[in-house]
């Protein structure tokens, strides 16, 4: 596997050393077992001697495991030390999606997103991990190892991305029926592009002027979508579901399940329980095709 961050590189090195060490020890044990079974007489007798038992049965495993543990702890220090973070992101595991808060040093929320985390390259990012319900596990394989999100507990991890790119993350702890459909993306941008995105994201989207989009916005409000979702700059201020302020600019909907476009948005609004059963959003089967297209077009325009 190719790694794109220093933390993932440390994890990869540690994994390979442990795997190779385990394989070599396994081969040694199998060779000795074969010798014990197949050899005869004096050739097998030396394996019952006191020196052999103490040397390979006690000294060898103690020295080998101590050496691996000491080296592993020393190389793993890089996972918890390093430069101070330039950005703090709070990620909350939900059923079955990811609430994302960009927070300042005092813990005040500055930006809200969902299922997608944009970060600057080459900068240490601190992730504050929580859960709203059951145990989830935050994992971006190309950038860092996994860390559990445990009810009643706050876990913290730091990592960075070496180069711009899109890195897929996944919940790595079984959390219910749709666990496999609980993905997210970490999108690493050059620092100047990240700052431009961050500044733009802090402002509410422009009100639509195209009739189709304006009708979609009106239908969104009339059908009570704002009771669960927030779109900044509008009366929609719900906190139950994902923030949709700039949902049209995200790569996916339903936590990495479907690409974001008018068709998938319309399908999700009308049949969310069919597409991802038991999620907390009801299906709006009462909407007609034209109404669905208008709502989907409005949401897709929020970029």
CSV table of N, CA, C and O in Angstrom, one decimal, residues 97-184:
chain,number,residue,atom,x,y,z
A,97,UNK,N,-23.1,8.3,9.5
A,97,UNK,CA,-22.4,9.4,8.7
A,97,UNK,C,-21.5,10.1,9.7
A,97,UNK,O,-21.4,9.8,10.9
A,98,UNK,N,-20.7,11.1,9.2
A,98,UNK,CA,-19.7,11.8,10.0
A,98,UNK,C,-20.0,13.3,10.1
A,98,UNK,O,-20.1,14.0,9.0
A,99,UNK,N,-20.2,13.8,11.3
A,99,UNK,CA,-20.4,15.3,11.5
A,99,UNK,C,-19.0,15.9,11.6
A,99,UNK,O,-18.2,15.4,12.4
A,100,UNK,N,-18.7,17.0,10.9
A,100,UNK,CA,-17.4,17.6,10.9
A,100,UNK,C,-17.5,19.0,11.4
A,100,UNK,O,-18.2,19.8,10.8
A,101,UNK,N,-16.7,19.3,12.4
A,101,UNK,CA,-16.7,20.7,12.9
A,101,UNK,C,-15.2,21.2,12.8
A,101,UNK,O,-14.3,20.5,13.3
A,102,UNK,N,-15.0,22.3,12.2
A,102,UNK,CA,-13.7,23.0,12.3
A,102,UNK,C,-13.8,23.9,13.5
A,102,UNK,O,-14.6,24.8,13.5
A,103,UNK,N,-12.9,23.7,14.5
A,103,UNK,CA,-13.0,24.5,15.7
A,103,UNK,C,-11.7,25.3,16.0
A,103,UNK,O,-10.6,24.9,15.4
A,104,UNK,N,-11.8,26.4,16.7
A,104,UNK,CA,-10.6,27.1,17.1
A,104,UNK,C,-10.0,26.6,18.4
A,104,UNK,O,-10.4,25.6,18.9
A,105,UNK,N,-9.0,27.3,18.9
A,105,UNK,CA,-8.2,26.9,20.0
A,105,UNK,C,-9.1,26.8,21.3
A,105,UNK,O,-8.8,26.0,22.2
A,106,UNK,N,-10.2,27.6,21.3
A,106,UNK,CA,-11.1,27.6,22.5
A,106,UNK,C,-12.2,26.6,22.3
A,106,UNK,O,-13.1,26.5,23.2
A,107,UNK,N,-12.2,25.9,21.2
A,107,UNK,CA,-13.3,24.9,21.0
A,107,UNK,C,-14.5,25.4,20.4
A,107,UNK,O,-15.5,24.7,20.2
A,108,UNK,N,-14.5,26.7,20.0
A,108,UNK,CA,-15.7,27.3,19.3
A,108,UNK,C,-15.7,26.8,17.8
A,108,UNK,O,-14.7,26.7,17.1
A,109,UNK,N,-16.9,26.4,17.4
A,109,UNK,CA,-17.1,25.9,16.0
A,109,UNK,C,-17.1,27.0,15.0
A,109,UNK,O,-17.9,28.0,15.1
A,110,UNK,N,-16.2,26.9,14.0
A,110,UNK,CA,-16.1,27.9,13.0
A,110,UNK,C,-16.8,27.5,11.7
A,110,UNK,O,-17.3,28.3,11.0
A,111,UNK,N,-16.6,26.2,11.3
A,111,UNK,CA,-17.3,25.7,10.1
A,111,UNK,C,-17.9,24.4,10.4
A,111,UNK,O,-17.4,23.6,11.3
A,112,UNK,N,-18.9,24.0,9.7
A,112,UNK,CA,-19.6,22.7,9.9
A,112,UNK,C,-19.7,22.1,8.5
A,112,UNK,O,-20.1,22.7,7.5
A,113,UNK,N,-19.4,20.8,8.4
A,113,UNK,CA,-19.5,20.0,7.2
A,113,UNK,C,-19.9,18.6,7.5
A,113,UNK,O,-20.3,18.3,8.7
A,114,UNK,N,-19.9,17.7,6.6
A,114,UNK,CA,-20.3,16.4,6.8
A,114,UNK,C,-19.6,15.4,5.8
A,114,UNK,O,-19.6,15.7,4.6
A,115,UNK,N,-19.1,14.3,6.3
A,115,UNK,CA,-18.6,13.3,5.4
A,115,UNK,C,-17.4,13.7,4.6
A,115,UNK,O,-17.0,12.9,3.7
A,116,UNK,N,-16.9,14.8,4.7
A,116,UNK,CA,-15.8,15.3,3.9
A,116,UNK,C,-14.9,16.3,4.7
A,116,UNK,O,-15.5,17.2,5.3
A,117,UNK,N,-13.6,16.1,4.8
A,117,UNK,CA,-12.7,16.9,5.5
A,117,UNK,C,-11.6,17.5,4.6
A,117,UNK,O,-10.9,16.7,4.0
A,118,UNK,N,-11.6,18.8,4.5
A,118,UNK,CA,-10.5,19.4,3.7
A,118,UNK,C,-9.4,19.9,4.7
A,118,UNK,O,-9.7,20.5,5.7
A,119,UNK,N,-8.2,19.6,4.3
A,119,UNK,CA,-7.0,20.0,5.1
A,119,UNK,C,-5.9,20.5,4.2
A,119,UNK,O,-5.8,20.2,3.1
A,120,UNK,N,-5.0,21.4,4.8
A,120,UNK,CA,-3.9,21.8,4.0
A,120,UNK,C,-2.8,20.8,4.0
A,120,UNK,O,-2.6,20.1,5.0
A,121,UNK,N,-2.0,20.7,3.0
A,121,UNK,CA,-0.9,19.7,2.9
A,121,UNK,C,0.3,20.2,3.7
A,121,UNK,O,0.5,21.4,3.9
A,122,UNK,N,1.0,19.3,4.2
A,122,UNK,CA,2.3,19.6,4.9
A,122,UNK,C,2.1,20.2,6.3
A,122,UNK,O,3.0,20.7,6.9
A,123,UNK,N,0.9,20.2,6.8
A,123,UNK,CA,0.6,20.8,8.1
A,123,UNK,C,0.0,19.8,9.0
A,123,UNK,O,-0.8,18.9,8.6
A,124,UNK,N,0.4,19.8,10.3
A,124,UNK,CA,-0.2,18.9,11.3
A,124,UNK,C,-1.6,19.3,11.6
A,124,UNK,O,-1.9,20.4,11.9
A,125,UNK,N,-2.5,18.3,11.5
A,125,UNK,CA,-3.9,18.5,11.8
A,125,UNK,C,-4.3,17.7,13.0
A,125,UNK,O,-4.0,16.5,13.1
A,126,UNK,N,-5.0,18.3,14.0
A,126,UNK,CA,-5.5,17.5,15.1
A,126,UNK,C,-6.9,17.2,15.0
A,126,UNK,O,-7.8,18.0,14.7
A,127,UNK,N,-7.2,15.9,15.1
A,127,UNK,CA,-8.6,15.4,15.0
A,127,UNK,C,-9.1,15.0,16.4
A,127,UNK,O,-8.5,14.2,17.1
A,128,UNK,N,-10.2,15.6,16.8
A,128,UNK,CA,-10.9,15.3,18.0
A,128,UNK,C,-12.0,14.4,17.7
A,128,UNK,O,-13.0,14.8,17.0
A,129,UNK,N,-12.0,13.2,18.2
A,129,UNK,CA,-12.9,12.2,17.8
A,129,UNK,C,-13.9,11.8,18.9
A,129,UNK,O,-13.6,11.5,20.0
A,130,UNK,N,-15.2,11.9,18.5
A,130,UNK,CA,-16.3,11.6,19.4
A,130,UNK,C,-17.3,10.8,18.7
A,130,UNK,O,-17.3,10.5,17.5
A,131,UNK,N,-18.3,10.3,19.5
A,131,UNK,CA,-19.4,9.5,18.9
A,131,UNK,C,-20.7,10.0,19.5
A,131,UNK,O,-20.8,10.3,20.7
A,132,UNK,N,-21.7,9.9,18.7
A,132,UNK,CA,-23.1,10.3,19.1
A,132,UNK,C,-23.9,9.1,19.6
A,132,UNK,O,-24.9,9.3,20.3
A,133,UNK,N,-23.4,7.9,19.3
A,133,UNK,CA,-24.2,6.7,19.6
A,133,UNK,C,-23.3,5.6,20.1
A,133,UNK,O,-23.0,5.5,21.2
A,134,UNK,N,-23.0,4.7,19.1
A,134,UNK,CA,-22.2,3.5,19.5
A,134,UNK,C,-20.7,3.7,19.1
A,134,UNK,O,-20.3,4.8,18.7
A,135,UNK,N,-19.9,2.7,19.3
A,135,UNK,CA,-18.5,2.8,18.9
A,135,UNK,C,-18.3,2.8,17.4
A,135,UNK,O,-18.8,2.0,16.7
A,136,UNK,N,-17.6,3.8,17.0
A,136,UNK,CA,-17.1,3.9,15.6
A,136,UNK,C,-15.6,3.9,15.6
A,136,UNK,O,-15.0,4.0,16.6
A,137,UNK,N,-15.0,3.9,14.4
A,137,UNK,CA,-13.6,3.9,14.3
A,137,UNK,C,-13.1,4.7,13.1
A,137,UNK,O,-13.6,4.5,12.0
A,138,UNK,N,-12.3,5.7,13.4
A,138,UNK,CA,-11.9,6.7,12.4
A,138,UNK,C,-10.6,6.2,11.7
A,138,UNK,O,-9.6,6.0,12.4
A,139,UNK,N,-10.7,6.0,10.4
A,139,UNK,CA,-9.5,5.4,9.7
A,139,UNK,C,-9.3,6.0,8.3
A,139,UNK,O,-10.3,5.9,7.5
A,140,UNK,N,-8.2,6.6,8.1
A,140,UNK,CA,-7.8,7.0,6.7
A,140,UNK,C,-6.5,6.3,6.4
A,140,UNK,O,-5.4,6.7,6.7
A,141,UNK,N,-6.6,5.1,5.8
A,141,UNK,CA,-5.4,4.2,5.6
A,141,UNK,C,-4.2,4.8,5.0
A,141,UNK,O,-3.1,4.5,5.4
A,142,UNK,N,-4.4,5.7,4.0
A,142,UNK,CA,-3.2,6.3,3.3
A,142,UNK,C,-2.5,7.4,4.1
A,142,UNK,O,-1.4,7.8,3.8
A,143,UNK,N,-3.2,7.8,5.2
A,143,UNK,CA,-2.6,8.9,6.0
A,143,UNK,C,-2.3,8.6,7.4
A,143,UNK,O,-1.3,9.2,8.0
A,144,UNK,N,-3.0,7.6,8.0
A,144,UNK,CA,-2.7,7.3,9.4
A,144,UNK,C,-3.4,6.1,9.8
A,144,UNK,O,-4.2,5.5,9.0
A,145,UNK,N,-3.1,5.6,11.0
A,145,UNK,CA,-3.8,4.4,11.6
A,145,UNK,C,-5.2,4.8,12.1
A,145,UNK,O,-5.6,5.9,12.0
A,146,UNK,N,-5.9,3.7,12.6
A,146,UNK,CA,-7.3,3.9,13.0
A,146,UNK,C,-7.3,4.2,14.5
A,146,UNK,O,-6.4,3.9,15.3
A,147,UNK,N,-8.4,4.9,14.9
A,147,UNK,CA,-8.6,5.2,16.3
A,147,UNK,C,-10.1,5.2,16.6
A,147,UNK,O,-10.9,5.7,15.9
A,148,UNK,N,-10.4,4.5,17.7
A,148,UNK,CA,-11.8,4.3,18.0
A,148,UNK,C,-12.5,5.6,18.5
A,148,UNK,O,-11.8,6.4,19.2
A,149,UNK,N,-13.8,5.7,18.3
A,149,UNK,CA,-14.6,6.8,18.8
A,149,UNK,C,-15.6,6.1,19.8
A,149,UNK,O,-16.4,5.3,19.4
A,150,UNK,N,-15.4,6.4,21.1
A,150,UNK,CA,-16.0,5.6,22.2
A,150,UNK,C,-17.0,6.5,22.9
A,150,UNK,O,-16.7,7.6,23.2
A,151,UNK,N,-18.3,6.0,23.1
A,151,UNK,CA,-19.3,6.8,23.8
A,151,UNK,C,-18.7,7.3,25.2
A,151,UNK,O,-18.2,6.6,25.9
A,152,UNK,N,-18.9,8.6,25.4
A,152,UNK,CA,-18.5,9.2,26.7
A,152,UNK,C,-17.0,9.5,26.8
A,152,UNK,O,-16.6,9.9,27.9
A,153,UNK,N,-16.3,9.3,25.7
A,153,UNK,CA,-14.9,9.6,25.7
A,153,UNK,C,-14.5,10.4,24.5
A,153,UNK,O,-15.1,10.3,23.5
A,154,UNK,N,-13.4,11.2,24.7
A,154,UNK,CA,-12.9,12.0,23.6
A,154,UNK,C,-11.5,11.5,23.3
A,154,UNK,O,-10.6,11.5,24.2
A,155,UNK,N,-11.2,11.0,22.1
A,155,UNK,CA,-9.9,10.6,21.6
A,155,UNK,C,-9.4,11.6,20.7
A,155,UNK,O,-10.1,12.2,19.9
A,156,UNK,N,-8.0,11.8,20.7
A,156,UNK,CA,-7.4,12.8,19.9
A,156,UNK,C,-6.3,12.1,19.1
A,156,UNK,O,-5.5,11.3,19.6
A,157,UNK,N,-6.1,12.4,17.8
A,157,UNK,CA,-5.0,12.0,17.0
A,157,UNK,C,-4.6,13.1,16.1
A,157,UNK,O,-5.3,14.1,15.8
A,158,UNK,N,-3.3,13.0,15.6
A,158,UNK,CA,-2.8,14.0,14.7
A,158,UNK,C,-2.1,13.4,13.5
A,158,UNK,O,-1.5,12.3,13.7
A,159,UNK,N,-2.3,13.9,12.4
A,159,UNK,CA,-1.6,13.5,11.2
A,159,UNK,C,-1.6,14.5,10.1
A,159,UNK,O,-2.3,15.6,10.3
A,160,UNK,N,-0.9,14.3,9.1
A,160,UNK,CA,-0.8,15.3,8.0
A,160,UNK,C,-0.7,14.6,6.7
A,160,UNK,O,-0.5,13.4,6.6
A,161,UNK,N,-1.0,15.3,5.6
A,161,UNK,CA,-0.9,14.8,4.2
A,161,UNK,C,0.3,15.4,3.5
A,161,UNK,O,0.5,16.6,3.6
A,162,UNK,N,1.2,14.6,2.9
A,162,UNK,CA,2.4,15.1,2.3
A,162,UNK,C,2.1,15.8,1.0
A,162,UNK,O,2.8,16.7,0.6
A,163,UNK,N,1.0,15.4,0.3
A,163,UNK,CA,0.8,15.9,-1.1
A,163,UNK,C,-0.7,16.1,-1.3
A,163,UNK,O,-1.5,15.4,-0.6
A,164,UNK,N,-1.1,17.0,-2.2
A,164,UNK,CA,-2.5,17.1,-2.5
A,164,UNK,C,-3.1,15.8,-3.0
A,164,UNK,O,-2.5,15.0,-3.7
A,165,UNK,N,-4.4,15.6,-2.6
A,165,UNK,CA,-5.0,14.4,-3.1
A,165,UNK,C,-6.3,14.2,-2.4
A,165,UNK,O,-6.7,14.9,-1.5
A,166,UNK,N,-7.0,13.1,-2.8
A,166,UNK,CA,-8.3,12.7,-2.2
A,166,UNK,C,-8.1,11.3,-1.6
A,166,UNK,O,-7.7,10.4,-2.2
A,167,UNK,N,-8.3,11.2,-0.3
A,167,UNK,CA,-8.0,10.0,0.5
A,167,UNK,C,-9.3,9.5,1.2
A,167,UNK,O,-9.9,10.2,1.9
A,168,UNK,N,-9.6,8.3,0.8
A,168,UNK,CA,-10.8,7.7,1.4
A,168,UNK,C,-10.6,7.2,2.8
A,168,UNK,O,-9.6,6.5,3.1
A,169,UNK,N,-11.6,7.5,3.6
A,169,UNK,CA,-11.6,7.0,5.0
A,169,UNK,C,-12.8,6.1,5.2
A,169,UNK,O,-13.7,6.1,4.4
A,170,UNK,N,-12.8,5.3,6.3
A,170,UNK,CA,-13.8,4.4,6.5
A,170,UNK,C,-14.0,4.1,8.0
A,170,UNK,O,-13.0,4.2,8.8
A,171,UNK,N,-15.2,3.9,8.4
A,171,UNK,CA,-15.5,3.4,9.8
A,171,UNK,C,-14.9,2.0,9.9
A,171,UNK,O,-15.3,1.1,9.1
A,172,UNK,N,-14.0,1.8,10.8
A,172,UNK,CA,-13.4,0.5,10.9
A,172,UNK,C,-13.9,-0.4,12.1
A,172,UNK,O,-13.2,-1.3,12.5
A,173,UNK,N,-15.0,0.0,12.7
A,173,UNK,CA,-15.6,-0.7,13.8
A,173,UNK,C,-17.1,-1.0,13.5
A,173,UNK,O,-17.8,0.0,13.2
A,174,UNK,N,-17.5,-2.2,13.5
A,174,UNK,CA,-18.9,-2.5,13.1
A,174,UNK,C,-19.8,-1.7,14.0
A,174,UNK,O,-19.7,-1.8,15.3
A,175,UNK,N,-20.7,-1.0,13.4
A,175,UNK,CA,-21.5,0.0,14.2
A,175,UNK,C,-23.0,-0.2,13.8
A,175,UNK,O,-23.8,0.7,14.1
A,176,UNK,N,-23.4,-1.2,13.1
A,176,UNK,CA,-24.8,-1.4,12.8
A,176,UNK,C,-24.9,-1.9,11.3
A,176,UNK,O,-24.0,-2.1,10.6
A,177,UNK,N,-26.2,-1.9,10.9
A,177,UNK,CA,-26.5,-2.5,9.6
A,177,UNK,C,-25.8,-1.8,8.4
A,177,UNK,O,-25.4,-2.5,7.5
A,178,UNK,N,-25.6,-0.5,8.5
A,178,UNK,CA,-25.0,0.2,7.3
A,178,UNK,C,-23.6,0.6,7.6
A,178,UNK,O,-23.1,1.6,7.1
A,179,UNK,N,-22.9,-0.2,8.5
A,179,UNK,CA,-21.5,0.1,8.8
A,179,UNK,C,-20.6,0.2,7.5
A,179,UNK,O,-19.8,1.1,7.4
A,180,UNK,N,-20.9,-0.7,6.6
A,180,UNK,CA,-20.1,-0.7,5.3
A,180,UNK,C,-20.3,0.5,4.5
A,180,UNK,O,-19.4,0.8,3.7
A,181,UNK,N,-21.4,1.2,4.7
A,181,UNK,CA,-21.7,2.4,3.9
A,181,UNK,C,-21.5,3.7,4.8
A,181,UNK,O,-22.2,4.6,4.7
A,182,UNK,N,-20.4,3.6,5.6
A,182,UNK,CA,-20.1,4.8,6.4
A,182,UNK,C,-18.6,5.2,6.1
A,182,UNK,O,-17.7,5.0,6.8
A,183,UNK,N,-18.5,5.8,4.9
A,183,UNK,CA,-17.2,6.3,4.5
A,183,UNK,C,-17.1,7.8,4.5
A,183,UNK,O,-18.1,8.5,4.8
A,184,UNK,N,-15.9,8.3,4.3
A,184,UNK,CA,-15.7,9.8,4.2
A,184,UNK,C,-14.5,10.0,3.4
A,184,UNK,O,-13.7,9.1,3.0
